[in-house]
PDB file of C-alpha atoms in Angstrom:
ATOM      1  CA  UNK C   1    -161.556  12.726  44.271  1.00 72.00           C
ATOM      2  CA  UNK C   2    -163.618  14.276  47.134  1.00 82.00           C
ATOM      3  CA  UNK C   3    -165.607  12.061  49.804  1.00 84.00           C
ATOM      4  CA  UNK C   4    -168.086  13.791  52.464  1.00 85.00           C
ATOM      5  CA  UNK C   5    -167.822  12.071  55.608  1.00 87.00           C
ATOM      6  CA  UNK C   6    -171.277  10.960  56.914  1.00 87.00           C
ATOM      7  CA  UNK C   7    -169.793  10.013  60.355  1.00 88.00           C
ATOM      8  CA  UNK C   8    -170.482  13.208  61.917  1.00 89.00           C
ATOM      9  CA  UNK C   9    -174.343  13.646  60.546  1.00 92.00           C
ATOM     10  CA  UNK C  10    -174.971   9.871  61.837  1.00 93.00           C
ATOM     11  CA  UNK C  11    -173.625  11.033  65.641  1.00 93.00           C
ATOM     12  CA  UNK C  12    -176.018  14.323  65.361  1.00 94.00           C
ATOM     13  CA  UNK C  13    -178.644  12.429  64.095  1.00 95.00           C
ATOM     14  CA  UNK C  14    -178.695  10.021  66.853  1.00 95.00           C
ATOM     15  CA  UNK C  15    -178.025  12.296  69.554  1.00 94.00           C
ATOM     16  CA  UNK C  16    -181.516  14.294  68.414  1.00 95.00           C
ATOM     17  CA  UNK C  17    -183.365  10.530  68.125  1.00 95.00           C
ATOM     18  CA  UNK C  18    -182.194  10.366  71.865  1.00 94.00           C
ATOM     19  CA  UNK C  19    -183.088  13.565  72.981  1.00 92.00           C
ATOM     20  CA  UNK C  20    -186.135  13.293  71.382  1.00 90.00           C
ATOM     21  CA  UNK C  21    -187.314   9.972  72.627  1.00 90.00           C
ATOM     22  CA  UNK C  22    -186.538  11.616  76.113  1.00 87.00           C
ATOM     23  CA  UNK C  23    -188.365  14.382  76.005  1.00 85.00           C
ATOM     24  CA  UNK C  24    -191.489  13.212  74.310  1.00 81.00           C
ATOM     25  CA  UNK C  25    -192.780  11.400  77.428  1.00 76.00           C
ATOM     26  CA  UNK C  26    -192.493  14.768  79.704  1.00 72.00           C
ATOM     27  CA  UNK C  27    -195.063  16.694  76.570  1.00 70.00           C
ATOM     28  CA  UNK C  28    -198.118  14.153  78.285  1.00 61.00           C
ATOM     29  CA  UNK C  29    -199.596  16.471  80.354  1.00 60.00           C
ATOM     30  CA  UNK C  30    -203.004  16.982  81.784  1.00 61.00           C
ATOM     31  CA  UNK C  31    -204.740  15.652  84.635  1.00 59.00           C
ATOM     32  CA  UNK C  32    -204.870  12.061  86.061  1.00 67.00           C
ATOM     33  CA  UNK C  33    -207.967  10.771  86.592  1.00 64.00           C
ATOM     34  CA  UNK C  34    -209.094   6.903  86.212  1.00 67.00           C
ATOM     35  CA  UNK C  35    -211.893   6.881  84.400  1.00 63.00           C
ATOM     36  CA  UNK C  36    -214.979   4.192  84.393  1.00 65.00           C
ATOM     37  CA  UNK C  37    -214.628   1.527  82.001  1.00 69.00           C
ATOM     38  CA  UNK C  38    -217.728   1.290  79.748  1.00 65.00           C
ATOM     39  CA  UNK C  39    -218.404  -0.115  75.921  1.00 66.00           C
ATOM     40  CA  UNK C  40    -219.443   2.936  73.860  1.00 59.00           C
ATOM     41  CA  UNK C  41    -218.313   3.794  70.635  1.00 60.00           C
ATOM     42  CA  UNK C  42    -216.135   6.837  70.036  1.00 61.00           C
ATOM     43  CA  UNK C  43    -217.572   9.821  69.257  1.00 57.00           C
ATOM     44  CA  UNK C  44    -216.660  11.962  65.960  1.00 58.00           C
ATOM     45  CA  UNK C  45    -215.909  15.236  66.801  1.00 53.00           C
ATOM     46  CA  UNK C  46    -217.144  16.512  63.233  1.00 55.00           C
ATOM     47  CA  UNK C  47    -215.321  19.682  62.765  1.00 60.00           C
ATOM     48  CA  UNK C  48    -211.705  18.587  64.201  1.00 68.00           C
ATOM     49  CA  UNK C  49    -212.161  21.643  66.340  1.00 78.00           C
ATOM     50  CA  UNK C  50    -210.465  20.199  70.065  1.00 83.00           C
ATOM     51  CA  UNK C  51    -213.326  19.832  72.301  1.00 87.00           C
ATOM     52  CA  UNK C  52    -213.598  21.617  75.863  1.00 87.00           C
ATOM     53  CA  UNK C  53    -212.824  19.305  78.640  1.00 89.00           C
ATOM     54  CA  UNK C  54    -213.942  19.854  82.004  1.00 90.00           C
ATOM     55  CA  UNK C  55    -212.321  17.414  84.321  1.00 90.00           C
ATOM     56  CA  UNK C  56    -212.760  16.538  88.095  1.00 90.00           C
ATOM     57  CA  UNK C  57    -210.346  14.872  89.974  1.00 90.00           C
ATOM     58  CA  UNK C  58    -210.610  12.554  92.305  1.00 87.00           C
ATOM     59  CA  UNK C  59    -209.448  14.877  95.205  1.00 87.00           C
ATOM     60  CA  UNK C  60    -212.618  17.108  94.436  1.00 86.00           C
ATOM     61  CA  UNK C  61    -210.563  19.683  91.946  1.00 90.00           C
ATOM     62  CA  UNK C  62    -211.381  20.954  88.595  1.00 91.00           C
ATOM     63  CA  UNK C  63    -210.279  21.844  85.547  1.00 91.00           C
ATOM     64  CA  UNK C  64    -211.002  23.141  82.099  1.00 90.00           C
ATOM     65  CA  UNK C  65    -209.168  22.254  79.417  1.00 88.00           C
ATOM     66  CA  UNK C  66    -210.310  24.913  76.131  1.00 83.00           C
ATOM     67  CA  UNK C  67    -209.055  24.266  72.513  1.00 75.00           C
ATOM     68  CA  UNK C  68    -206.321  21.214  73.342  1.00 71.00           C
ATOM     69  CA  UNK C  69    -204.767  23.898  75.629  1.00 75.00           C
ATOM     70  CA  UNK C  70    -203.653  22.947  79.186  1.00 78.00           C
ATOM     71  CA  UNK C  71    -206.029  21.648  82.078  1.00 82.00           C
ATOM     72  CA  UNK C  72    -206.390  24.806  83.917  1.00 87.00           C
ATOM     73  CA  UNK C  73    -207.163  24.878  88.032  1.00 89.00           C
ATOM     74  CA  UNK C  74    -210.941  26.545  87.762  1.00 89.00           C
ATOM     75  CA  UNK C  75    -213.134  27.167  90.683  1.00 89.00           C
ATOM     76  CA  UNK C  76    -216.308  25.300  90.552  1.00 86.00           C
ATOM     77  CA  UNK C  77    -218.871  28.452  90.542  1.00 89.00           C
ATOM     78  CA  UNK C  78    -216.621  29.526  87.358  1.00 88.00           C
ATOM     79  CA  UNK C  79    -216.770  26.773  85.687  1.00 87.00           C
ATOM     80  CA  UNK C  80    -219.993  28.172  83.548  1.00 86.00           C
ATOM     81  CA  UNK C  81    -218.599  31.636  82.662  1.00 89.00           C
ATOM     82  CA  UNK C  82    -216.035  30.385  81.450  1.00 89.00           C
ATOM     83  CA  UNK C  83    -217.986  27.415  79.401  1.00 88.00           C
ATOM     84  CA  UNK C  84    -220.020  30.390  78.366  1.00 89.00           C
ATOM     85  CA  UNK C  85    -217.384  32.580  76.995  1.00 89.00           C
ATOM     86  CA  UNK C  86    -215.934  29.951  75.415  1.00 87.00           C
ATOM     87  CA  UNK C  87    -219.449  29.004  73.693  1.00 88.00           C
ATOM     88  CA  UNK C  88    -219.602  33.067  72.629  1.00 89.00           C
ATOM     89  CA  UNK C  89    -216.550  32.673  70.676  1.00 88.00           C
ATOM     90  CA  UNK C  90    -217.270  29.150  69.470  1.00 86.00           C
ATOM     91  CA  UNK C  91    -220.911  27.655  69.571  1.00 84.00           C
ATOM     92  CA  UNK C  92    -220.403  24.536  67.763  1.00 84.00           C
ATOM     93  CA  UNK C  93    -218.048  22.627  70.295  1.00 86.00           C
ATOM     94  CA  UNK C  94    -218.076  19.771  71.828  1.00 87.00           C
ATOM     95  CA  UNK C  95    -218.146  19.723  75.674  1.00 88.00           C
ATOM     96  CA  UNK C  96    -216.760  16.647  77.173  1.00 89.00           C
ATOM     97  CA  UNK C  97    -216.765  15.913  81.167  1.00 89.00           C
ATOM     98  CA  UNK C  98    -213.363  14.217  82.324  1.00 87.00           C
ATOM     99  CA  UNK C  99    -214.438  12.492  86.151  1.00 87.00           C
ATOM    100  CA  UNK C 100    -212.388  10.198  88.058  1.00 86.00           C
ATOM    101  CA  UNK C 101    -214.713   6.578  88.987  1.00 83.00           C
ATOM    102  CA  UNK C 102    -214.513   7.605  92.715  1.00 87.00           C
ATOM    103  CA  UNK C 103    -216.303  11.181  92.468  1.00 86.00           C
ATOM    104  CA  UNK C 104    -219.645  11.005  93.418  1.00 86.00           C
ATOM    105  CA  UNK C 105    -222.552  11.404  91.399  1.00 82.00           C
ATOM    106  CA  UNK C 106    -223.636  14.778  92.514  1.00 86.00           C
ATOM    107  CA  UNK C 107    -220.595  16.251  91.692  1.00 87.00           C
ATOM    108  CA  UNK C 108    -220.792  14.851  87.985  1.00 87.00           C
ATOM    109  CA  UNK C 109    -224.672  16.279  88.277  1.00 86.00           C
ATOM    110  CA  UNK C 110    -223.821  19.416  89.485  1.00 87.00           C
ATOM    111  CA  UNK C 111    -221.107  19.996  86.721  1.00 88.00           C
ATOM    112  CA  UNK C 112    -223.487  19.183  84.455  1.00 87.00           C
ATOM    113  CA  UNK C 113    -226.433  21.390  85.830  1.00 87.00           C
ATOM    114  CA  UNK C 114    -223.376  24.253  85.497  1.00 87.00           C
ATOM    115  CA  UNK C 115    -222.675  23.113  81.810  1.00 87.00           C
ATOM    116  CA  UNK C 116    -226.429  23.815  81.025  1.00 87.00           C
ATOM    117  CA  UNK C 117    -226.709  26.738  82.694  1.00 86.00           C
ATOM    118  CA  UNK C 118    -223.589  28.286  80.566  1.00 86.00           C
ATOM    119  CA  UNK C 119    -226.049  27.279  77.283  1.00 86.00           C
ATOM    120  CA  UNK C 120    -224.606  24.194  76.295  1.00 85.00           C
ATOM    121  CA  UNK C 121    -226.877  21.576  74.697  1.00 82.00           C
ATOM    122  CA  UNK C 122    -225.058  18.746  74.862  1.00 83.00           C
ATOM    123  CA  UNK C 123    -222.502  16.937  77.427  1.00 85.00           C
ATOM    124  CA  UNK C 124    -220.031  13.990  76.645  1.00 83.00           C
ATOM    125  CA  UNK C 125    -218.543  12.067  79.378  1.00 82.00           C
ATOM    126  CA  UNK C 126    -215.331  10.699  78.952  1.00 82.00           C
ATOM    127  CA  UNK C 127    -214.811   6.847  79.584  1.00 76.00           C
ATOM    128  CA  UNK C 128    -212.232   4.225  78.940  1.00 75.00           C
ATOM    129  CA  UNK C 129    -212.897   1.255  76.675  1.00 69.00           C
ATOM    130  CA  UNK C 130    -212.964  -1.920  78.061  1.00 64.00           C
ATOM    131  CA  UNK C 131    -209.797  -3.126  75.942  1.00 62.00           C
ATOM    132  CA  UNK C 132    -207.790  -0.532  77.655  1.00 55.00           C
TER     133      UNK C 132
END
């Protein structure tokens, strides 16, 4: 009569839990920016298409963030090519501005007056919700 041992699948199997709950904390990536706390209700994207995400952190840098991808470092005068290129491609996103609280207001503006320019019609802004 033939037994399989299980013993050595359990040991495997928790060694790739472990490794796993390890690693899964380092995939968070993106930029770190506290945003404003606000009550507004979450917007649908429609499509599930990732939206583009320019963010501005609190240091004065930017980044794009296109499809889910990575937050790219983008200089600000090219932040509406590239918004532009990406609308070319893809017309129906959603564009979404990620700002830290501290960044002033003309930045935000001047973003936005860059987000326009590229042909977009309308821009999101990213907040927190107050239960956060």
């Amino acid at each position: 009569m033939a037994e399989i041992n299980v013993v050595p699948y359990i040991d495997v199997t928790l060694v790739l839990l472990i490794i796993f709950m390890i690693t899964t904390p380092m995939l968070q990536t993106g930029v770190e920016v506290e945003l404003p706390r606000a009550q507004a209700a979450s917007v649908d994207s429609g499509e599930g298409e990732p939206p583009l995400v320019v963010s501005i952190k609190k240091s004065g840098e930017f980044y794009i963030s296109v499809g889910g991808n990575t937050d790219e470092l983008i200089p600000q005068e090219e932040i509406d090519t590239r918004v532009a290129a990406v609308l070319a491609e893809k017309p129906t996103v959603q564009v979404l501005i990620n700002a830290d609280k501290s960044i002033d207001y003309g930045t935000v503006v001047t973003v936005m007056a860059s987000l326009k320019n590229a042909g977009v019609a309308n821009v999101g802004l990213m907040t927190k919700s107050d239960d956060q």
